[in-house]
Amino acid sequence: MIQQFQNVKRLQILLLLVMVLFGVHSVYSQAYTKENLRDSIANLPYFSIHKDNYFITGVPTNKTINKVTANAKYQISFKQILTRSRLPLDTYLFLTYTQKSFWNIYEESFPFKDINFNPSLALGKFFYGKDNRLRGVGVLSFEHESNGRDSIASRSWNRINVEYTTGIFKNTVASFKAWLPFSYKEGNPDLLEYVGLGQINLSHTYKPDKLIFGLRLRKGLNLEGKGSVRARIYFNPFDNNISNQYLMLEWFVGQAEGLLNYQQSQSMIRVGYVIRTNEFRWFNRDKR
């Protein structure tokens, strides 16, 4: 356990370095012109994938492996564009819904340990440089997350988010997200000690439609090693991958992987099947 906290502390330093390193735009974020992007958006379906949709299963690395500690995790996530018509400041409005479940499939009766419901209402905007090429995508959203339970097992929080996604180096996309939380102190008053006030997501494509690496970093509001690191490797063994289908290896270490036991430290290795989101494919130069 001590070693795990030391690892998280080291990754806190990595988080700061990443924030500095990726805080500056590069020429690789300029993948689309304004006209190209408008044509692309006009052809997008109103209903689409938002975050990754997956089913993965695995075991802990920080405790004894048995039918109780091993589990499965799956996620369903989608996005509905509400309007493509031009709103003030050239923005667009959309809804998202994500449901993440932790399922103890190795126990008798296959109980669900925790289910997290996460709807949001968001306003998006594309940002362009002086040459009318894409610089980044900004999102302002209201987000709710809860586990749908009552009494002492109830967990929920609301937040106003500001998120900015941009391409940085070739085939690398970074997303910076900060939130202003409210209405969270009743069931989980110390939640921010574990989830902090924001996160960084990085995605690097080593080989388009074949091999991708993803990293998410969070740091809690404390001077200790609280927070989380989630690393993912996506590998596509299939031919003609028109549906973004991959095998995914995920490692999660830290706290607040789910809401119910957010204070509990976890180190889980899982593997499984994922339909990967391509929400920010505009930043991939090989896809222009």
mmCIF file of C-alpha atoms in Angstrom:
data_model
loop_
_atom_site.group_PDB
_atom_site.id
_atom_site.type_symbol
_atom_site.label_atom_id
_atom_site.label_comp_id
_atom_site.label_asym_id
_atom_site.label_seq_id
_atom_site.Cartn_x
_atom_site.Cartn_y
_atom_site.Cartn_z
ATOM 1 C CA MET A 1 0.000 0.000 0.000
ATOM 2 C CA ILE A 2 2.854 2.391 0.863
ATOM 3 C CA GLN A 3 4.499 1.590 -2.444
ATOM 4 C CA GLN A 4 1.244 2.388 -4.238
ATOM 5 C CA PHE A 5 1.054 5.826 -2.607
ATOM 6 C CA GLN A 6 4.694 6.474 -3.536
ATOM 7 C CA ASN A 7 3.891 5.617 -7.140
ATOM 8 C CA VAL A 8 0.981 8.055 -7.145
ATOM 9 C CA LYS A 9 3.243 10.776 -5.713
ATOM 10 C CA ARG A 10 5.706 10.227 -8.528
ATOM 11 C CA LEU A 11 2.862 10.484 -10.984
ATOM 12 C CA GLN A 12 1.834 13.790 -9.418
ATOM 13 C CA ILE A 13 5.174 15.172 -10.592
ATOM 14 C CA LEU A 14 4.487 13.646 -14.007
ATOM 15 C CA LEU A 15 1.110 15.396 -14.027
ATOM 16 C CA LEU A 16 2.750 18.786 -13.474
ATOM 17 C CA LEU A 17 5.289 18.126 -16.213
ATOM 18 C CA VAL A 18 2.534 17.087 -18.599
ATOM 19 C CA MET A 19 0.563 20.259 -17.849
ATOM 20 C CA VAL A 20 3.590 22.364 -18.757
ATOM 21 C CA LEU A 21 4.589 20.271 -21.744
ATOM 22 C CA PHE A 22 1.159 20.112 -23.290
ATOM 23 C CA GLY A 23 -0.062 23.562 -22.365
ATOM 24 C CA VAL A 24 1.206 25.027 -25.638
ATOM 25 C CA HIS A 25 -0.423 24.442 -29.020
ATOM 26 C CA SER A 26 1.621 23.087 -31.854
ATOM 27 C CA VAL A 27 1.203 23.083 -35.591
ATOM 28 C CA TYR A 28 -0.218 19.572 -35.348
ATOM 29 C CA SER A 29 -3.462 20.870 -33.878
ATOM 30 C CA GLN A 30 -4.227 22.607 -37.174
ATOM 31 C CA ALA A 31 -5.737 19.615 -38.943
ATOM 32 C CA TYR A 32 -8.892 21.131 -40.466
ATOM 33 C CA THR A 33 -9.853 24.471 -41.959
ATOM 34 C CA LYS A 34 -13.059 26.137 -40.802
ATOM 35 C CA GLU A 35 -14.818 25.237 -44.036
ATOM 36 C CA ASN A 36 -13.648 21.609 -43.944
ATOM 37 C CA LEU A 37 -14.834 21.212 -40.366
ATOM 38 C CA ARG A 38 -18.270 22.689 -41.028
ATOM 39 C CA ASP A 39 -18.731 20.212 -43.881
ATOM 40 C CA SER A 40 -17.608 17.379 -41.607
ATOM 41 C CA ILE A 41 -19.976 18.380 -38.785
ATOM 42 C CA ALA A 42 -22.886 18.673 -41.219
ATOM 43 C CA ASN A 43 -22.419 14.997 -42.110
ATOM 44 C CA LEU A 44 -22.173 13.753 -38.517
ATOM 45 C CA PRO A 45 -25.071 11.662 -37.169
ATOM 46 C CA TYR A 46 -27.089 13.341 -34.427
ATOM 47 C CA PHE A 47 -26.678 10.238 -32.230
ATOM 48 C CA SER A 48 -23.166 8.869 -31.686
ATOM 49 C CA ILE A 49 -20.639 7.443 -29.216
ATOM 50 C CA HIS A 50 -19.434 9.859 -26.537
ATOM 51 C CA LYS A 51 -16.848 8.035 -24.392
ATOM 52 C CA ASP A 52 -15.525 4.507 -24.921
ATOM 53 C CA ASN A 53 -18.076 1.682 -24.786
ATOM 54 C CA TYR A 54 -16.446 -1.422 -23.336
ATOM 55 C CA PHE A 55 -16.617 -4.645 -21.357
ATOM 56 C CA ILE A 56 -13.410 -5.536 -19.521
ATOM 57 C CA THR A 57 -12.506 -7.883 -16.689
ATOM 58 C CA GLY A 58 -9.480 -8.313 -14.477
ATOM 59 C CA VAL A 59 -7.786 -8.722 -11.125
ATOM 60 C CA PRO A 60 -6.195 -6.527 -8.443
ATOM 61 C CA THR A 61 -2.431 -6.116 -8.132
ATOM 62 C CA ASN A 62 -2.468 -4.747 -4.561
ATOM 63 C CA LYS A 63 -4.435 -7.497 -2.797
ATOM 64 C CA THR A 64 -5.195 -11.201 -2.871
ATOM 65 C CA ILE A 65 -6.860 -12.383 -6.063
ATOM 66 C CA ASN A 66 -10.117 -14.235 -5.475
ATOM 67 C CA LYS A 67 -13.725 -14.284 -6.670
ATOM 68 C CA VAL A 68 -14.525 -11.210 -4.572
ATOM 69 C CA THR A 69 -11.613 -8.980 -5.590
ATOM 70 C CA ALA A 70 -11.685 -9.907 -9.293
ATOM 71 C CA ASN A 71 -14.497 -8.305 -11.262
ATOM 72 C CA ALA A 72 -15.745 -6.909 -14.545
ATOM 73 C CA LYS A 73 -16.324 -3.296 -15.529
ATOM 74 C CA TYR A 74 -18.387 -2.089 -18.435
ATOM 75 C CA GLN A 75 -19.431 1.284 -19.779
ATOM 76 C CA ILE A 76 -22.148 2.550 -22.113
ATOM 77 C CA SER A 77 -21.817 6.117 -23.374
ATOM 78 C CA PHE A 78 -23.568 8.115 -26.091
ATOM 79 C CA LYS A 79 -24.038 11.665 -27.327
ATOM 80 C CA GLN A 80 -27.041 13.382 -28.899
ATOM 81 C CA ILE A 81 -26.541 16.628 -30.815
ATOM 82 C CA LEU A 82 -29.573 18.853 -30.149
ATOM 83 C CA THR A 83 -28.965 21.420 -32.866
ATOM 84 C CA ARG A 84 -26.577 22.038 -35.744
ATOM 85 C CA SER A 85 -27.974 25.483 -36.378
ATOM 86 C CA ARG A 86 -25.650 28.319 -35.490
ATOM 87 C CA LEU A 87 -26.150 29.421 -31.888
ATOM 88 C CA PRO A 88 -24.623 32.587 -30.325
ATOM 89 C CA LEU A 89 -20.798 32.579 -30.481
ATOM 90 C CA ASP A 90 -20.966 29.819 -33.117
ATOM 91 C CA THR A 91 -21.657 27.107 -30.533
ATOM 92 C CA TYR A 92 -23.663 23.873 -30.654
ATOM 93 C CA LEU A 93 -25.740 22.143 -27.961
ATOM 94 C CA PHE A 94 -25.663 18.454 -27.076
ATOM 95 C CA LEU A 95 -26.627 15.896 -24.418
ATOM 96 C CA THR A 96 -24.470 13.028 -23.184
ATOM 97 C CA TYR A 97 -25.138 9.989 -21.036
ATOM 98 C CA THR A 98 -22.574 7.587 -19.585
ATOM 99 C CA GLN A 99 -23.222 4.586 -17.347
ATOM 100 C CA LYS A 100 -20.327 2.743 -15.733
ATOM 101 C CA SER A 101 -20.899 -0.501 -13.837
ATOM 102 C CA PHE A 102 -18.745 -2.692 -11.610
ATOM 103 C CA TRP A 103 -19.973 -6.280 -11.810
ATOM 104 C CA ASN A 104 -18.745 -9.103 -9.555
ATOM 105 C CA ILE A 105 -19.220 -11.817 -12.176
ATOM 106 C CA TYR A 106 -17.054 -14.342 -10.299
ATOM 107 C CA GLU A 107 -19.233 -14.351 -7.186
ATOM 108 C CA GLU A 108 -22.317 -16.481 -6.760
ATOM 109 C CA SER A 109 -25.446 -14.710 -8.123
ATOM 110 C CA PHE A 110 -23.251 -12.236 -10.078
ATOM 111 C CA PRO A 111 -24.015 -9.108 -7.972
ATOM 112 C CA PHE A 112 -23.496 -5.569 -9.228
ATOM 113 C CA LYS A 113 -21.209 -3.809 -6.755
ATOM 114 C CA ASP A 114 -21.658 -0.252 -8.028
ATOM 115 C CA ILE A 115 -23.388 1.508 -10.926
ATOM 116 C CA ASN A 116 -22.581 5.145 -11.728
ATOM 117 C CA PHE A 117 -24.985 7.275 -13.788
ATOM 118 C CA ASN A 118 -23.515 10.316 -15.511
ATOM 119 C CA PRO A 119 -25.727 12.577 -17.706
ATOM 120 C CA SER A 120 -24.684 16.034 -18.913
ATOM 121 C CA LEU A 121 -25.903 19.016 -20.924
ATOM 122 C CA ALA A 122 -23.128 20.736 -22.831
ATOM 123 C CA LEU A 123 -22.288 23.621 -25.140
ATOM 124 C CA GLY A 124 -19.426 23.100 -27.573
ATOM 125 C CA LYS A 125 -17.347 25.501 -29.639
ATOM 126 C CA PHE A 126 -14.513 25.108 -32.137
ATOM 127 C CA PHE A 127 -11.569 27.501 -31.927
ATOM 128 C CA TYR A 128 -9.531 28.538 -34.967
ATOM 129 C CA GLY A 129 -6.243 30.292 -35.561
ATOM 130 C CA LYS A 130 -5.649 33.336 -37.729
ATOM 131 C CA ASP A 131 -5.269 31.040 -40.723
ATOM 132 C CA ASN A 132 -8.789 29.621 -40.057
ATOM 133 C CA ARG A 133 -7.379 26.232 -39.135
ATOM 134 C CA LEU A 134 -8.631 24.273 -36.135
ATOM 135 C CA ARG A 135 -6.855 25.010 -32.858
ATOM 136 C CA GLY A 136 -9.060 23.237 -30.342
ATOM 137 C CA VAL A 137 -12.515 22.283 -29.128
ATOM 138 C CA GLY A 138 -13.969 23.891 -26.008
ATOM 139 C CA VAL A 139 -16.904 22.550 -23.981
ATOM 140 C CA LEU A 140 -18.898 24.157 -21.182
ATOM 141 C CA SER A 141 -21.166 21.631 -19.456
ATOM 142 C CA PHE A 142 -23.373 20.853 -16.490
ATOM 143 C CA GLU A 143 -22.736 17.307 -15.298
ATOM 144 C CA HIS A 144 -24.380 15.087 -12.689
ATOM 145 C CA GLU A 145 -22.972 11.818 -11.389
ATOM 146 C CA SER A 146 -24.518 9.486 -8.841
ATOM 147 C CA ASN A 147 -24.878 5.816 -7.969
ATOM 148 C CA GLY A 148 -28.661 5.905 -7.635
ATOM 149 C CA ARG A 149 -28.691 4.572 -4.085
ATOM 150 C CA ASP A 150 -30.121 5.954 -0.847
ATOM 151 C CA SER A 151 -29.204 6.191 2.835
ATOM 152 C CA ILE A 152 -25.521 5.705 3.759
ATOM 153 C CA ALA A 153 -24.718 4.155 0.358
ATOM 154 C CA SER A 154 -25.817 7.262 -1.553
ATOM 155 C CA ARG A 155 -23.080 9.020 -3.545
ATOM 156 C CA SER A 156 -23.575 11.955 -5.885
ATOM 157 C CA TRP A 157 -22.102 15.219 -7.046
ATOM 158 C CA ASN A 158 -22.825 17.963 -9.553
ATOM 159 C CA ARG A 159 -20.327 20.130 -11.375
ATOM 160 C CA ILE A 160 -19.882 22.837 -13.961
ATOM 161 C CA ASN A 161 -17.080 21.819 -16.320
ATOM 162 C CA VAL A 162 -14.787 23.679 -18.669
ATOM 163 C CA GLU A 163 -12.871 21.441 -21.067
ATOM 164 C CA TYR A 164 -10.444 22.152 -23.868
ATOM 165 C CA THR A 165 -9.140 19.547 -26.320
ATOM 166 C CA THR A 166 -6.348 20.144 -28.796
ATOM 167 C CA GLY A 167 -3.826 18.274 -30.899
ATOM 168 C CA ILE A 168 -0.292 18.612 -29.702
ATOM 169 C CA PHE A 169 2.616 16.846 -31.461
ATOM 170 C CA LYS A 170 1.894 14.511 -34.281
ATOM 171 C CA ASN A 171 -0.946 12.062 -33.536
ATOM 172 C CA THR A 172 -1.195 13.191 -29.905
ATOM 173 C CA VAL A 173 -4.372 14.721 -28.478
ATOM 174 C CA ALA A 174 -4.631 16.322 -25.034
ATOM 175 C CA SER A 175 -7.792 17.229 -23.155
ATOM 176 C CA PHE A 176 -7.716 19.552 -20.118
ATOM 177 C CA LYS A 177 -10.818 19.513 -17.935
ATOM 178 C CA ALA A 178 -11.563 21.574 -14.813
ATOM 179 C CA TRP A 179 -14.730 21.525 -12.721
ATOM 180 C CA LEU A 180 -16.547 23.621 -10.146
ATOM 181 C CA PRO A 181 -18.384 21.111 -7.911
ATOM 182 C CA PHE A 182 -21.525 21.755 -5.883
ATOM 183 C CA SER A 183 -24.195 19.764 -3.978
ATOM 184 C CA TYR A 184 -21.808 16.965 -3.066
ATOM 185 C CA LYS A 185 -21.156 17.270 0.684
ATOM 186 C CA GLU A 186 -24.128 15.302 2.015
ATOM 187 C CA GLY A 187 -23.123 11.784 0.937
ATOM 188 C CA ASN A 188 -19.426 12.270 0.179
ATOM 189 C CA PRO A 189 -18.107 15.436 1.868
ATOM 190 C CA ASP A 190 -14.434 14.649 1.260
ATOM 191 C CA LEU A 191 -14.839 13.589 -2.385
ATOM 192 C CA LEU A 192 -12.592 16.371 -3.702
ATOM 193 C CA GLU A 193 -9.735 14.959 -1.635
ATOM 194 C CA TYR A 194 -9.771 12.086 -4.134
ATOM 195 C CA VAL A 195 -11.008 13.523 -7.452
ATOM 196 C CA GLY A 196 -9.547 17.033 -7.229
ATOM 197 C CA LEU A 197 -10.711 19.901 -9.402
ATOM 198 C CA GLY A 198 -9.841 18.538 -12.816
ATOM 199 C CA GLN A 199 -8.080 15.990 -14.967
ATOM 200 C CA ILE A 200 -5.834 15.586 -17.995
ATOM 201 C CA ASN A 201 -6.449 13.058 -20.758
ATOM 202 C CA LEU A 202 -3.753 12.183 -23.282
ATOM 203 C CA SER A 203 -4.107 9.974 -26.341
ATOM 204 C CA HIS A 204 -1.332 9.019 -28.728
ATOM 205 C CA THR A 205 -1.872 7.044 -31.930
ATOM 206 C CA TYR A 206 1.159 4.886 -32.698
ATOM 207 C CA LYS A 207 -0.488 3.280 -35.724
ATOM 208 C CA PRO A 208 -3.868 4.553 -36.995
ATOM 209 C CA ASP A 209 -6.728 2.096 -36.407
ATOM 210 C CA LYS A 210 -4.240 -0.382 -34.925
ATOM 211 C CA LEU A 211 -2.379 0.757 -31.788
ATOM 212 C CA ILE A 212 -3.268 3.657 -29.450
ATOM 213 C CA PHE A 213 -2.138 4.632 -25.952
ATOM 214 C CA GLY A 214 -4.300 6.638 -23.524
ATOM 215 C CA LEU A 215 -3.558 8.180 -20.129
ATOM 216 C CA ARG A 216 -5.821 9.963 -17.634
ATOM 217 C CA LEU A 217 -4.413 11.802 -14.586
ATOM 218 C CA ARG A 218 -6.213 13.183 -11.531
ATOM 219 C CA LYS A 219 -4.810 14.724 -8.339
ATOM 220 C CA GLY A 220 -6.885 15.115 -5.187
ATOM 221 C CA LEU A 221 -6.993 18.299 -3.103
ATOM 222 C CA ASN A 222 -4.375 17.176 -0.601
ATOM 223 C CA LEU A 223 -0.649 16.959 0.000
ATOM 224 C CA GLU A 224 -0.775 13.168 0.113
ATOM 225 C CA GLY A 225 -0.732 10.594 -2.646
ATOM 226 C CA LYS A 226 -4.467 10.698 -3.297
ATOM 227 C CA GLY A 227 -5.690 10.788 -6.857
ATOM 228 C CA SER A 228 -5.608 8.332 -9.724
ATOM 229 C CA VAL A 229 -3.835 7.241 -12.876
ATOM 230 C CA ARG A 230 -5.555 5.282 -15.619
ATOM 231 C CA ALA A 231 -3.523 3.931 -18.529
ATOM 232 C CA ARG A 232 -4.976 2.179 -21.557
ATOM 233 C CA ILE A 233 -3.535 0.368 -24.556
ATOM 234 C CA TYR A 234 -5.869 -0.196 -27.514
ATOM 235 C CA PHE A 235 -4.917 -2.865 -30.039
ATOM 236 C CA ASN A 236 -6.946 -3.791 -33.093
ATOM 237 C CA PRO A 237 -6.344 -7.359 -34.276
ATOM 238 C CA PHE A 238 -9.196 -7.121 -36.778
ATOM 239 C CA ASP A 239 -9.084 -6.165 -40.443
ATOM 240 C CA ASN A 240 -11.246 -3.369 -41.888
ATOM 241 C CA ASN A 241 -11.897 -1.795 -38.509
ATOM 242 C CA ILE A 242 -14.740 0.470 -39.617
ATOM 243 C CA SER A 243 -16.473 0.280 -36.211
ATOM 244 C CA ASN A 244 -13.520 1.349 -34.042
ATOM 245 C CA GLN A 245 -13.325 -2.078 -32.435
ATOM 246 C CA TYR A 246 -10.297 -2.842 -30.271
ATOM 247 C CA LEU A 247 -8.987 -5.068 -27.546
ATOM 248 C CA MET A 248 -8.118 -2.912 -24.539
ATOM 249 C CA LEU A 249 -5.684 -3.405 -21.673
ATOM 250 C CA GLU A 250 -6.377 -1.035 -18.758
ATOM 251 C CA TRP A 251 -4.456 -0.334 -15.557
ATOM 252 C CA PHE A 252 -6.076 1.798 -12.863
ATOM 253 C CA VAL A 253 -4.278 2.828 -9.670
ATOM 254 C CA GLY A 254 -5.547 5.237 -7.020
ATOM 255 C CA GLN A 255 -8.949 6.088 -5.596
ATOM 256 C CA ALA A 256 -12.454 6.978 -6.841
ATOM 257 C CA GLU A 257 -12.631 4.540 -9.729
ATOM 258 C CA GLY A 258 -16.290 4.261 -8.720
ATOM 259 C CA LEU A 259 -18.404 6.378 -6.394
ATOM 260 C CA LEU A 260 -19.475 3.869 -3.732
ATOM 261 C CA ASN A 261 -16.043 3.205 -2.212
ATOM 262 C CA TYR A 262 -14.270 6.286 -3.520
ATOM 263 C CA GLN A 263 -11.902 6.392 -0.521
ATOM 264 C CA GLN A 264 -10.638 2.878 -1.173
ATOM 265 C CA SER A 265 -7.279 2.489 -2.911
ATOM 266 C CA GLN A 266 -7.331 0.286 -5.990
ATOM 267 C CA SER A 267 -4.824 -1.179 -8.376
ATOM 268 C CA MET A 268 -6.631 -3.129 -11.089
ATOM 269 C CA ILE A 269 -5.477 -4.676 -14.351
ATOM 270 C CA ARG A 270 -8.308 -5.460 -16.776
ATOM 271 C CA VAL A 271 -8.578 -6.548 -20.391
ATOM 272 C CA GLY A 272 -11.498 -6.809 -22.780
ATOM 273 C CA TYR A 273 -13.387 -5.456 -25.775
ATOM 274 C CA VAL A 274 -13.999 -1.783 -26.552
ATOM 275 C CA ILE A 275 -15.771 0.276 -29.190
ATOM 276 C CA ARG A 276 -13.551 3.326 -29.035
ATOM 277 C CA THR A 277 -14.825 6.860 -29.425
ATOM 278 C CA ASN A 278 -13.514 8.924 -32.343
ATOM 279 C CA GLU A 279 -15.028 12.160 -31.042
ATOM 280 C CA PHE A 280 -11.831 14.145 -31.612
ATOM 281 C CA ARG A 281 -10.605 12.537 -34.830
ATOM 282 C CA TRP A 282 -10.171 15.999 -36.385
ATOM 283 C CA PHE A 283 -6.822 16.270 -34.590
ATOM 284 C CA ASN A 284 -5.397 13.156 -36.190
ATOM 285 C CA ARG A 285 -3.342 14.369 -39.149
ATOM 286 C CA ASP A 286 -3.331 10.923 -40.766
ATOM 287 C CA LYS A 287 -7.146 11.132 -41.057
ATOM 288 C CA ARG A 288 -7.395 14.385 -42.969
#
